[in-house]
């Protein structure tokens, strides 16, 4: 009887060990199993069709190119930073067109004081009056603060173009955006030619621009930093509604960009 009891106890211990080893193997397998998380796709909003130009506009700050008579104005009426300005202080609108080589943007700003306090284009550039163009070549959305998933070009009054690079440093991108500005009284007309680059762009290397084509979608927004002689900008007026309390998201998150569709 004593021997039988010992045998039963041993059998029970061996069975528990086998079960424990089996579960341990399962746990290890679960830990080592890789899980692929799918990136959340951008939800298209403010979808606008942009007409192709048969003849590219001259970037001269004038509105006399034929295509500008065939395209509509869109407002820059979303208050991203500061108090909503009086219409006597600020009023902004823009038009767009495209060719396979570039996007073209015409901007008209009513602003009675143009302020450029920082002569160094890489110092506090956002606190001077400037137009800011946001572009996402594949309309993928997502974070782009210190990478080239999208670009946030700040175009200063003197024509310098600034954005942050992957090293978190400001860089001049003057070869990406050509601009001409004409001011008459309190109205300024800016004309831009923007060469589009995608997320393969690398600073300091030779990069091929995106060839634009019919039905292509791009993420896009545009804004104006307005400063009437303060230490910091007083208003930041954008073209796209941004939900939530923090509306200054364009330089970080391309999900807030609208969507433009290139048509003929």
mmCIF file of C-alpha atoms in Angstrom:
data_model
loop_
_atom_site.group_PDB
_atom_site.id
_atom_site.type_symbol
_atom_site.label_atom_id
_atom_site.label_comp_id
_atom_site.label_asym_id
_atom_site.label_seq_id
_atom_site.Cartn_x
_atom_site.Cartn_y
_atom_site.Cartn_z
ATOM 1 C CA UNK A 1 0.000 0.000 0.000
ATOM 2 C CA UNK A 2 2.852 2.324 0.866
ATOM 3 C CA UNK A 3 4.524 1.613 -2.497
ATOM 4 C CA UNK A 4 1.272 2.288 -4.344
ATOM 5 C CA UNK A 5 0.929 5.670 -2.614
ATOM 6 C CA UNK A 6 4.484 6.667 -3.598
ATOM 7 C CA UNK A 7 3.870 5.659 -7.227
ATOM 8 C CA UNK A 8 0.671 7.756 -7.405
ATOM 9 C CA UNK A 9 2.433 10.800 -5.931
ATOM 10 C CA UNK A 10 5.293 10.529 -8.459
ATOM 11 C CA UNK A 11 2.837 10.207 -11.344
ATOM 12 C CA UNK A 12 1.025 13.352 -10.199
ATOM 13 C CA UNK A 13 4.290 15.377 -9.976
ATOM 14 C CA UNK A 14 5.449 14.259 -13.431
ATOM 15 C CA UNK A 15 2.058 15.195 -14.916
ATOM 16 C CA UNK A 16 2.219 18.669 -13.382
ATOM 17 C CA UNK A 17 5.723 19.245 -14.754
ATOM 18 C CA UNK A 18 4.625 18.293 -18.271
ATOM 19 C CA UNK A 19 1.638 20.618 -18.074
ATOM 20 C CA UNK A 20 3.826 23.439 -16.743
ATOM 21 C CA UNK A 21 6.372 22.978 -19.517
ATOM 22 C CA UNK A 22 3.614 23.006 -22.106
ATOM 23 C CA UNK A 23 2.145 26.273 -20.806
ATOM 24 C CA UNK A 24 5.595 27.881 -20.551
ATOM 25 C CA UNK A 25 6.235 27.111 -24.176
ATOM 26 C CA UNK A 26 2.918 28.693 -25.114
ATOM 27 C CA UNK A 27 3.732 31.841 -23.127
ATOM 28 C CA UNK A 28 7.154 32.151 -24.795
ATOM 29 C CA UNK A 29 5.569 31.687 -28.192
ATOM 30 C CA UNK A 30 2.991 34.410 -27.437
ATOM 31 C CA UNK A 31 5.702 36.809 -26.270
ATOM 32 C CA UNK A 32 7.844 36.213 -29.326
ATOM 33 C CA UNK A 33 4.919 36.510 -31.731
ATOM 34 C CA UNK A 34 5.140 39.786 -33.647
ATOM 35 C CA UNK A 35 2.082 41.969 -33.961
ATOM 36 C CA UNK A 36 1.848 44.316 -36.936
ATOM 37 C CA UNK A 37 -0.102 47.487 -36.185
ATOM 38 C CA UNK A 38 -1.755 49.053 -39.189
ATOM 39 C CA UNK A 39 -1.276 52.825 -39.475
ATOM 40 C CA UNK A 40 -4.539 54.689 -39.162
ATOM 41 C CA UNK A 41 -5.398 56.227 -42.503
ATOM 42 C CA UNK A 42 -6.103 59.925 -42.814
ATOM 43 C CA UNK A 43 -9.769 60.790 -43.161
ATOM 44 C CA UNK A 44 -10.178 63.132 -46.125
ATOM 45 C CA UNK A 45 -11.867 66.408 -45.304
ATOM 46 C CA UNK A 46 -12.261 69.810 -46.942
ATOM 47 C CA UNK A 47 -11.935 68.055 -50.299
ATOM 48 C CA UNK A 48 -11.307 70.570 -53.085
ATOM 49 C CA UNK A 49 -10.782 70.035 -56.789
ATOM 50 C CA UNK A 50 -7.858 71.981 -58.234
ATOM 51 C CA UNK A 51 -7.914 72.742 -61.947
ATOM 52 C CA UNK A 52 -4.887 72.169 -64.175
ATOM 53 C CA UNK A 53 -3.289 75.132 -65.960
ATOM 54 C CA UNK A 54 -2.603 74.643 -69.650
ATOM 55 C CA UNK A 55 -0.062 77.473 -69.353
ATOM 56 C CA UNK A 56 1.798 77.805 -66.056
ATOM 57 C CA UNK A 57 1.290 81.171 -64.353
ATOM 58 C CA UNK A 58 4.177 83.626 -64.303
ATOM 59 C CA UNK A 59 5.327 83.969 -60.712
ATOM 60 C CA UNK A 60 5.265 87.767 -60.757
ATOM 61 C CA UNK A 61 2.755 88.711 -58.061
ATOM 62 C CA UNK A 62 0.137 89.766 -60.585
ATOM 63 C CA UNK A 63 -3.290 88.242 -61.121
ATOM 64 C CA UNK A 64 -3.389 88.561 -64.897
ATOM 65 C CA UNK A 65 -2.638 84.948 -65.848
ATOM 66 C CA UNK A 66 -5.616 83.307 -67.634
ATOM 67 C CA UNK A 67 -5.891 80.465 -65.121
ATOM 68 C CA UNK A 68 -6.534 82.868 -62.232
ATOM 69 C CA UNK A 69 -9.685 84.046 -63.991
ATOM 70 C CA UNK A 70 -10.893 80.426 -64.173
ATOM 71 C CA UNK A 71 -10.317 79.419 -60.548
ATOM 72 C CA UNK A 72 -12.159 80.331 -57.373
ATOM 73 C CA UNK A 73 -11.043 81.980 -54.169
ATOM 74 C CA UNK A 74 -10.960 80.050 -50.901
ATOM 75 C CA UNK A 75 -10.886 81.787 -47.506
ATOM 76 C CA UNK A 76 -8.201 81.738 -44.824
ATOM 77 C CA UNK A 77 -10.712 82.313 -42.057
ATOM 78 C CA UNK A 78 -9.903 79.770 -39.342
ATOM 79 C CA UNK A 79 -8.428 81.244 -36.163
ATOM 80 C CA UNK A 80 -5.612 78.944 -35.026
ATOM 81 C CA UNK A 81 -3.833 81.281 -32.574
ATOM 82 C CA UNK A 82 -4.844 84.539 -30.872
ATOM 83 C CA UNK A 83 -8.050 86.534 -30.996
ATOM 84 C CA UNK A 84 -10.089 86.539 -34.167
ATOM 85 C CA UNK A 85 -8.850 89.695 -35.965
ATOM 86 C CA UNK A 86 -11.005 92.546 -37.154
ATOM 87 C CA UNK A 87 -11.462 92.477 -40.938
ATOM 88 C CA UNK A 88 -9.690 95.862 -41.100
ATOM 89 C CA UNK A 89 -6.608 94.210 -39.609
ATOM 90 C CA UNK A 90 -6.625 90.951 -41.552
ATOM 91 C CA UNK A 91 -8.437 89.320 -44.440
ATOM 92 C CA UNK A 92 -6.950 86.426 -46.399
ATOM 93 C CA UNK A 93 -7.857 84.249 -49.368
ATOM 94 C CA UNK A 94 -6.124 82.014 -51.924
ATOM 95 C CA UNK A 95 -6.427 80.247 -55.284
ATOM 96 C CA UNK A 96 -4.610 77.192 -56.651
ATOM 97 C CA UNK A 97 -3.696 75.506 -59.917
ATOM 98 C CA UNK A 98 -1.197 72.897 -61.061
ATOM 99 C CA UNK A 99 0.986 71.546 -63.844
ATOM 100 C CA UNK A 100 2.914 68.256 -63.835
ATOM 101 C CA UNK A 101 5.936 70.182 -62.562
ATOM 102 C CA UNK A 102 4.481 72.182 -59.658
ATOM 103 C CA UNK A 103 1.603 73.571 -57.642
ATOM 104 C CA UNK A 104 0.835 77.274 -58.076
ATOM 105 C CA UNK A 105 -0.792 79.316 -55.321
ATOM 106 C CA UNK A 106 -2.087 82.874 -55.419
ATOM 107 C CA UNK A 107 -2.644 84.527 -52.037
ATOM 108 C CA UNK A 108 -4.222 87.905 -51.307
ATOM 109 C CA UNK A 109 -3.748 89.313 -47.799
ATOM 110 C CA UNK A 110 -5.244 92.494 -46.354
ATOM 111 C CA UNK A 111 -2.855 93.506 -43.565
ATOM 112 C CA UNK A 112 -2.084 97.110 -42.714
ATOM 113 C CA UNK A 113 1.262 96.375 -40.990
ATOM 114 C CA UNK A 114 3.902 94.052 -42.454
ATOM 115 C CA UNK A 115 6.391 93.241 -39.713
ATOM 116 C CA UNK A 116 9.802 91.585 -40.071
ATOM 117 C CA UNK A 117 11.691 91.923 -36.795
ATOM 118 C CA UNK A 118 14.118 88.999 -37.242
ATOM 119 C CA UNK A 119 16.597 89.559 -40.065
ATOM 120 C CA UNK A 120 18.110 86.111 -39.502
ATOM 121 C CA UNK A 121 15.691 83.868 -41.484
ATOM 122 C CA UNK A 122 16.383 80.922 -39.138
ATOM 123 C CA UNK A 123 15.488 82.773 -35.932
ATOM 124 C CA UNK A 124 11.897 82.884 -34.621
ATOM 125 C CA UNK A 125 10.643 82.993 -38.195
ATOM 126 C CA UNK A 126 7.050 82.195 -37.135
ATOM 127 C CA UNK A 127 6.799 85.447 -35.150
ATOM 128 C CA UNK A 128 7.195 87.606 -38.271
ATOM 129 C CA UNK A 129 4.506 88.122 -40.887
ATOM 130 C CA UNK A 130 4.699 85.140 -43.232
ATOM 131 C CA UNK A 131 2.630 82.744 -45.296
ATOM 132 C CA UNK A 132 2.811 79.100 -44.256
ATOM 133 C CA UNK A 133 2.109 76.358 -46.806
ATOM 134 C CA UNK A 134 1.510 72.785 -45.630
ATOM 135 C CA UNK A 135 1.868 69.966 -48.161
ATOM 136 C CA UNK A 136 1.622 66.175 -47.875
ATOM 137 C CA UNK A 137 2.531 64.612 -51.219
ATOM 138 C CA UNK A 138 0.718 61.295 -50.745
ATOM 139 C CA UNK A 139 -2.112 62.577 -48.522
ATOM 140 C CA UNK A 140 -1.182 59.948 -45.944
ATOM 141 C CA UNK A 141 -1.479 62.200 -42.915
ATOM 142 C CA UNK A 142 0.361 61.438 -39.704
ATOM 143 C CA UNK A 143 3.166 63.018 -37.713
ATOM 144 C CA UNK A 144 5.753 65.087 -39.629
ATOM 145 C CA UNK A 145 7.310 67.371 -37.023
ATOM 146 C CA UNK A 146 10.919 66.273 -37.571
ATOM 147 C CA UNK A 147 10.646 64.187 -40.738
ATOM 148 C CA UNK A 148 9.623 64.609 -44.363
ATOM 149 C CA UNK A 149 6.320 62.786 -44.208
ATOM 150 C CA UNK A 150 4.983 66.278 -44.974
ATOM 151 C CA UNK A 151 6.347 69.826 -45.118
ATOM 152 C CA UNK A 152 5.399 73.089 -43.404
ATOM 153 C CA UNK A 153 7.010 75.848 -45.457
ATOM 154 C CA UNK A 154 7.188 79.291 -43.803
ATOM 155 C CA UNK A 155 7.657 81.918 -46.532
ATOM 156 C CA UNK A 156 8.960 85.196 -45.115
ATOM 157 C CA UNK A 157 8.459 88.706 -46.441
ATOM 158 C CA UNK A 158 11.937 88.560 -47.989
ATOM 159 C CA UNK A 159 11.148 85.255 -49.753
ATOM 160 C CA UNK A 160 13.153 82.900 -47.524
ATOM 161 C CA UNK A 161 11.512 79.505 -47.004
ATOM 162 C CA UNK A 162 12.027 77.689 -43.678
ATOM 163 C CA UNK A 163 11.048 74.330 -42.195
ATOM 164 C CA UNK A 164 12.547 71.965 -39.606
ATOM 165 C CA UNK A 165 14.706 69.017 -40.679
ATOM 166 C CA UNK A 166 15.142 65.544 -39.144
ATOM 167 C CA UNK A 167 17.803 66.937 -36.780
ATOM 168 C CA UNK A 168 15.217 69.371 -35.338
ATOM 169 C CA UNK A 169 17.049 72.303 -36.916
ATOM 170 C CA UNK A 170 15.609 75.039 -39.172
ATOM 171 C CA UNK A 171 16.686 74.725 -42.796
ATOM 172 C CA UNK A 172 16.193 76.963 -45.834
ATOM 173 C CA UNK A 173 14.149 75.312 -48.591
ATOM 174 C CA UNK A 174 14.349 78.200 -51.056
ATOM 175 C CA UNK A 175 14.701 75.774 -53.964
ATOM 176 C CA UNK A 176 11.318 74.200 -53.105
ATOM 177 C CA UNK A 177 9.239 77.389 -53.270
ATOM 178 C CA UNK A 178 9.626 80.330 -55.648
ATOM 179 C CA UNK A 179 7.690 83.417 -54.655
ATOM 180 C CA UNK A 180 6.966 86.979 -55.667
ATOM 181 C CA UNK A 181 5.222 89.511 -53.430
ATOM 182 C CA UNK A 182 3.632 92.852 -54.391
ATOM 183 C CA UNK A 183 2.141 95.220 -51.799
ATOM 184 C CA UNK A 184 -0.189 98.068 -52.649
ATOM 185 C CA UNK A 185 -1.429 99.975 -49.605
ATOM 186 C CA UNK A 186 -2.709 97.411 -47.113
ATOM 187 C CA UNK A 187 -3.169 94.637 -49.701
ATOM 188 C CA UNK A 188 -0.381 92.188 -50.491
ATOM 189 C CA UNK A 189 -0.466 89.641 -53.305
ATOM 190 C CA UNK A 190 1.818 86.617 -53.013
ATOM 191 C CA UNK A 191 2.350 84.205 -55.893
ATOM 192 C CA UNK A 192 4.041 80.841 -55.326
ATOM 193 C CA UNK A 193 5.442 78.017 -57.392
ATOM 194 C CA UNK A 194 5.788 74.977 -55.135
ATOM 195 C CA UNK A 195 7.755 71.924 -56.253
ATOM 196 C CA UNK A 196 6.376 68.877 -54.451
ATOM 197 C CA UNK A 197 8.604 66.305 -52.710
ATOM 198 C CA UNK A 198 7.456 63.144 -50.966
ATOM 199 C CA UNK A 199 8.636 61.331 -47.833
ATOM 200 C CA UNK A 200 11.742 59.929 -49.561
ATOM 201 C CA UNK A 201 13.269 63.419 -49.522
ATOM 202 C CA UNK A 202 16.648 63.625 -47.758
ATOM 203 C CA UNK A 203 18.425 66.878 -46.932
ATOM 204 C CA UNK A 204 21.785 67.302 -48.649
ATOM 205 C CA UNK A 205 21.089 64.691 -51.320
ATOM 206 C CA UNK A 206 19.776 64.750 -54.875
ATOM 207 C CA UNK A 207 16.003 64.270 -54.749
ATOM 208 C CA UNK A 208 13.516 63.821 -57.559
ATOM 209 C CA UNK A 209 10.350 65.925 -57.236
ATOM 210 C CA UNK A 210 6.914 64.376 -57.552
ATOM 211 C CA UNK A 211 5.403 64.512 -61.041
ATOM 212 C CA UNK A 212 1.824 65.650 -60.557
ATOM 213 C CA UNK A 213 -1.016 64.004 -62.464
ATOM 214 C CA UNK A 214 -4.777 63.952 -62.880
ATOM 215 C CA UNK A 215 -6.803 62.510 -59.954
ATOM 216 C CA UNK A 216 -3.829 62.697 -57.611
ATOM 217 C CA UNK A 217 -4.643 63.539 -53.980
ATOM 218 C CA UNK A 218 -2.425 65.703 -51.784
ATOM 219 C CA UNK A 219 -2.794 66.947 -48.248
ATOM 220 C CA UNK A 220 -2.878 70.742 -48.188
ATOM 221 C CA UNK A 221 -3.441 73.705 -45.900
ATOM 222 C CA UNK A 222 -2.311 77.302 -45.918
ATOM 223 C CA UNK A 223 -2.087 79.929 -43.171
ATOM 224 C CA UNK A 224 -0.841 83.413 -42.345
ATOM 225 C CA UNK A 225 1.166 84.505 -39.315
ATOM 226 C CA UNK A 226 0.193 88.091 -38.505
ATOM 227 C CA UNK A 227 2.233 90.364 -36.263
ATOM 228 C CA UNK A 228 1.535 94.074 -35.949
ATOM 229 C CA UNK A 229 4.798 94.934 -34.115
ATOM 230 C CA UNK A 230 4.575 92.673 -31.056
ATOM 231 C CA UNK A 231 7.349 90.433 -29.725
ATOM 232 C CA UNK A 232 5.347 87.363 -30.757
ATOM 233 C CA UNK A 233 2.807 86.781 -33.503
ATOM 234 C CA UNK A 234 -0.661 88.000 -32.596
ATOM 235 C CA UNK A 235 -2.741 85.836 -34.917
ATOM 236 C CA UNK A 236 -2.375 82.664 -36.934
ATOM 237 C CA UNK A 237 -5.144 82.347 -39.512
ATOM 238 C CA UNK A 238 -5.539 79.065 -41.390
ATOM 239 C CA UNK A 239 -7.601 77.587 -44.191
ATOM 240 C CA UNK A 240 -8.791 74.408 -42.422
ATOM 241 C CA UNK A 241 -10.965 73.893 -39.351
ATOM 242 C CA UNK A 242 -8.998 72.137 -36.594
ATOM 243 C CA UNK A 243 -11.060 70.502 -33.820
ATOM 244 C CA UNK A 244 -10.111 70.744 -30.138
ATOM 245 C CA UNK A 245 -8.485 73.444 -28.038
ATOM 246 C CA UNK A 246 -4.972 73.259 -29.537
ATOM 247 C CA UNK A 247 -5.384 74.333 -33.148
ATOM 248 C CA UNK A 248 -1.708 74.952 -33.857
ATOM 249 C CA UNK A 249 -1.241 71.387 -35.138
ATOM 250 C CA UNK A 250 -0.263 71.892 -38.773
ATOM 251 C CA UNK A 251 3.501 71.853 -38.166
ATOM 252 C CA UNK A 252 3.201 68.513 -36.339
ATOM 253 C CA UNK A 253 0.222 66.553 -37.634
ATOM 254 C CA UNK A 254 -0.649 66.206 -41.330
ATOM 255 C CA UNK A 255 -4.021 64.671 -40.438
ATOM 256 C CA UNK A 256 -5.419 68.185 -40.071
ATOM 257 C CA UNK A 257 -4.574 69.108 -43.674
ATOM 258 C CA UNK A 258 -7.426 69.312 -46.141
ATOM 259 C CA UNK A 259 -7.354 67.183 -49.293
ATOM 260 C CA UNK A 260 -6.894 68.597 -52.770
ATOM 261 C CA UNK A 261 -7.674 66.542 -55.871
ATOM 262 C CA UNK A 262 -5.956 67.458 -59.141
ATOM 263 C CA UNK A 263 -8.370 67.651 -62.071
ATOM 264 C CA UNK A 264 -8.170 68.773 -65.687
#
